């Protein structure tokens, strides 16, 4: 599936004390149209029920809905895509069984090269230090620049991106920026999403 521009990509997480549905509705109202469901602590049944509600919400706003890690769940709720990390089910295996959007997390040039053949987009990071990607050393702007230069696939920067540094990231040629805490930890997630989206749209266009 061809993806040209992703823009602001919100990854919902319940670790900041808000329900997934509340966060996703806030960013959709703000104009975000690329959303990923990320959850590490729920039972499989609760993940399914939550994902079904999020799928319904994103359809209401004509937004792209991605499920993190679980391509079986993505299939079950008719998500638009699945996003895989380096330690998940091998992306080449998933590609054989899944026709939707496939995103792959990468942290260096070598991983980006391996993912390029199978992925529709590649995420690169963490660019900056972040609490949601513990144990991973930031690749910095130079590391991001190298990955962007390596692949022909759209690159989504992730990790510690916020209103203060997003422009520095956008200037490196990415197709989108993914954020979690910059929105999810805000007192007003909808406003935080609007502020970030305004910068992203101003640079990448609508």
C-alpha positions as a Python dict, from the first residue, in 0.01 Angstrom:
ca = {
    (1, 'X'): (0, 0, 0),
    (2, 'X'): (144, 337, -102),
    (3, 'X'): (170, 606, 163),
    (4, 'X'): (298, 946, 59),
    (5, 'X'): (251, 1161, 364),
    (6, 'X'): (157, 1065, 717),
    (7, 'X'): (181, 1395, 903),
    (8, 'X'): (108, 1383, 1275),
    (9, 'X'): (81, 1022, 1393),
    (10, 'X'): (-66, 975, 1740),
    (11, 'X'): (8, 662, 1941),
    (12, 'X'): (-245, 616, 2218),
    (13, 'X'): (-126, 483, 2552),
    (14, 'X'): (-314, 432, 2879),
    (15, 'X'): (-1, 481, 3092),
    (16, 'X'): (-82, 850, 3141),
    (17, 'X'): (-410, 783, 3320),
    (18, 'X'): (-657, 844, 3037),
    (19, 'X'): (-869, 594, 2851),
    (20, 'X'): (-768, 516, 2494),
    (21, 'X'): (-1108, 621, 2368),
    (22, 'X'): (-1082, 961, 2538),
    (23, 'X'): (-739, 1031, 2393),
    (24, 'X'): (-824, 914, 2043),
    (25, 'X'): (-1144, 1116, 2027),
    (26, 'X'): (-951, 1425, 2140),
    (27, 'X'): (-688, 1396, 1867),
    (28, 'X'): (-944, 1313, 1600),
    (29, 'X'): (-1138, 1627, 1691),
    (30, 'X'): (-811, 1820, 1659),
    (31, 'X'): (-763, 1691, 1305),
    (32, 'X'): (-518, 1403, 1347),
    (33, 'X'): (-585, 1131, 1091),
    (34, 'X'): (-327, 862, 1172),
    (35, 'X'): (-373, 676, 1501),
    (36, 'X'): (-206, 371, 1655),
    (37, 'X'): (-343, 161, 1940),
    (38, 'X'): (-58, 65, 2172),
    (39, 'X'): (-123, -136, 2486),
    (40, 'X'): (106, -356, 2692),
    (41, 'X'): (-99, -443, 3001),
    (42, 'X'): (-455, -539, 2896),
    (43, 'X'): (-595, -888, 2861),
    (44, 'X'): (-651, -1005, 2504),
    (45, 'X'): (-1029, -970, 2541),
    (46, 'X'): (-1010, -614, 2674),
    (47, 'X'): (-765, -521, 2398),
    (48, 'X'): (-1011, -656, 2142),
    (49, 'X'): (-1304, -462, 2291),
    (50, 'X'): (-1100, -142, 2309),
    (51, 'X'): (-965, -184, 1957),
    (52, 'X'): (-1319, -235, 1823),
    (53, 'X'): (-1430, 94, 1978),
    (54, 'X'): (-1124, 275, 1844),
    (55, 'X'): (-1183, 129, 1498),
    (56, 'X'): (-1536, 267, 1507),
    (57, 'X'): (-1414, 610, 1620),
    (58, 'X'): (-1148, 632, 1351),
    (59, 'X'): (-1398, 532, 1083),
    (60, 'X'): (-1625, 817, 1195),
    (61, 'X'): (-1340, 1059, 1119),
    (62, 'X'): (-1207, 878, 810),
    (63, 'X'): (-878, 823, 994),
    (64, 'X'): (-619, 550, 946),
    (65, 'X'): (-614, 301, 1234),
    (66, 'X'): (-301, 98, 1314),
    (67, 'X'): (-264, -173, 1580),
    (68, 'X'): (72, -208, 1753),
    (69, 'X'): (240, -553, 1769),
    (70, 'X'): (-69, -771, 1721),
    (71, 'X'): (-146, -844, 1358),
    (72, 'X'): (-409, -1101, 1467),
    (73, 'X'): (-592, -822, 1649),
    (74, 'X'): (-553, -592, 1349),
    (75, 'X'): (-720, -856, 1131),
    (76, 'X'): (-998, -921, 1383),
    (77, 'X'): (-1105, -556, 1415),
    (78, 'X'): (-1046, -473, 1048),
    (79, 'X'): (-773, -220, 1123),
    (80, 'X'): (-600, -43, 837),
    (81, 'X'): (-261, -169, 945),
    (82, 'X'): (-24, -314, 1199),
    (83, 'X'): (303, -180, 1339),
    (84, 'X'): (580, -420, 1437),
    (85, 'X'): (894, -385, 1645),
    (86, 'X'): (1221, -567, 1592),
    (87, 'X'): (1126, -832, 1852),
    (88, 'X'): (773, -899, 1730),
    (89, 'X'): (662, -1164, 1480),
    (90, 'X'): (900, -1125, 1182),
    (91, 'X'): (764, -863, 945),
    (92, 'X'): (837, -1078, 640),
    (93, 'X'): (608, -1347, 786),
    (94, 'X'): (331, -1096, 862),
    (95, 'X'): (357, -957, 510),
    (96, 'X'): (265, -1301, 372),
    (97, 'X'): (-61, -1301, 569),
    (98, 'X'): (-160, -936, 593),
    (99, 'X'): (-261, -707, 307),
    (100, 'X'): (-297, -389, 510),
    (101, 'X'): (-45, -119, 598),
    (102, 'X'): (270, -256, 757),
    (103, 'X'): (491, -29, 966),
    (104, 'X'): (822, -139, 1117),
    (105, 'X'): (1024, 18, 1398),
    (106, 'X'): (1391, 72, 1318),
    (107, 'X'): (1677, 216, 1521),
    (108, 'X'): (1961, 223, 1271),
    (109, 'X'): (2042, 211, 902),
    (110, 'X'): (2084, -169, 892),
    (111, 'X'): (1738, -231, 1037),
    (112, 'X'): (1586, 22, 798),
    (113, 'X'): (1742, -156, 499),
    (114, 'X'): (1605, -493, 614),
    (115, 'X'): (1257, -352, 670),
    (116, 'X'): (1235, -160, 344),
    (117, 'X'): (1144, -460, 131),
    (118, 'X'): (835, -541, 340),
    (119, 'X'): (723, -222, 511),
    (120, 'X'): (490, 46, 380),
    (121, 'X'): (648, 294, 619),
    (122, 'X'): (940, 285, 861),
    (123, 'X'): (955, 446, 1202),
    (124, 'X'): (1293, 571, 1317),
    (125, 'X'): (1392, 644, 1673),
    (126, 'X'): (1390, 718, 1947),
    (127, 'X'): (1518, 1049, 1817),
    (128, 'X'): (1534, 1205, 2163),
    (129, 'X'): (1526, 1066, 2517),
    (130, 'X'): (1179, 949, 2612),
    (131, 'X'): (1013, 762, 2899),
    (132, 'X'): (797, 553, 2663),
    (133, 'X'): (1100, 389, 2496),
    (134, 'X'): (1300, 283, 2799),
    (135, 'X'): (1627, 103, 2737),
    (136, 'X'): (1679, 242, 2388),
    (137, 'X'): (1956, 490, 2325),
    (138, 'X'): (1840, 798, 2130),
    (139, 'X'): (1961, 803, 1769),
    (140, 'X'): (1958, 1183, 1759),
    (141, 'X'): (1896, 1401, 1457),
    (142, 'X'): (2204, 1260, 1281),
    (143, 'X'): (2081, 904, 1321),
    (144, 'X'): (1741, 1002, 1188),
    (145, 'X'): (1900, 1182, 894),
    (146, 'X'): (2096, 868, 805),
    (147, 'X'): (1784, 648, 805),
    (148, 'X'): (1590, 896, 591),
    (149, 'X'): (1877, 899, 341),
    (150, 'X'): (1891, 518, 336),
    (151, 'X'): (1533, 429, 246),
    (152, 'X'): (1285, 516, -26),
    (153, 'X'): (997, 435, 208),
    (154, 'X'): (820, 704, 413),
    (155, 'X'): (994, 758, 747),
    (156, 'X'): (808, 847, 1065),
    (157, 'X'): (1027, 994, 1339),
    (158, 'X'): (945, 891, 1695),
    (159, 'X'): (1076, 945, 2046),
    (160, 'X'): (1070, 1256, 2263),
    (161, 'X'): (922, 1476, 1990),
    (162, 'X'): (729, 1780, 2108),
    (163, 'X'): (627, 2129, 2005),
    (164, 'X'): (973, 2269, 2079),
    (165, 'X'): (1177, 2027, 1865),
    (166, 'X'): (935, 1902, 1598),
    (167, 'X'): (1053, 2154, 1338),
    (168, 'X'): (1412, 2030, 1366),
    (169, 'X'): (1282, 1679, 1292),
    (170, 'X'): (1058, 1781, 1001),
    (171, 'X'): (1349, 1954, 829),
    (172, 'X'): (1524, 1618, 783),
    (173, 'X'): (1276, 1493, 523),
    (174, 'X'): (1049, 1269, 728),
    (175, 'X'): (697, 1190, 610),
    (176, 'X'): (555, 1213, 957),
    (177, 'X'): (619, 1244, 1330),
    (178, 'X'): (478, 1008, 1590),
    (179, 'X'): (404, 1127, 1941),
    (180, 'X'): (271, 976, 2259),
    (181, 'X'): (349, 1177, 2573),
    (182, 'X'): (347, 1519, 2402),
    (183, 'X'): (-29, 1473, 2372),
    (184, 'X'): (-125, 1198, 2618),
    (185, 'X'): (42, 1366, 2918),
    (186, 'X'): (-103, 1708, 2842),
    (187, 'X'): (-379, 1861, 3054),
    (188, 'X'): (-561, 1936, 2730),
    (189, 'X'): (-483, 1663, 2473),
    (190, 'X'): (-699, 1821, 2204),
    (191, 'X'): (-518, 2154, 2225),
    (192, 'X'): (-179, 1983, 2240),
    (193, 'X'): (-269, 1789, 1924),
    (194, 'X'): (-390, 2104, 1748),
    (195, 'X'): (-71, 2294, 1833),
    (196, 'X'): (152, 2014, 1701),
    (197, 'X'): (-64, 1954, 1397),
    (198, 'X'): (-46, 2320, 1303),
    (199, 'X'): (335, 2305, 1291),
    (200, 'X'): (338, 1977, 1099),
    (201, 'X'): (84, 2097, 841),
    (202, 'X'): (265, 2427, 800),
    (203, 'X'): (581, 2238, 708),
    (204, 'X'): (450, 1930, 522),
    (205, 'X'): (129, 2079, 386),
    (206, 'X'): (-225, 1943, 428),
}
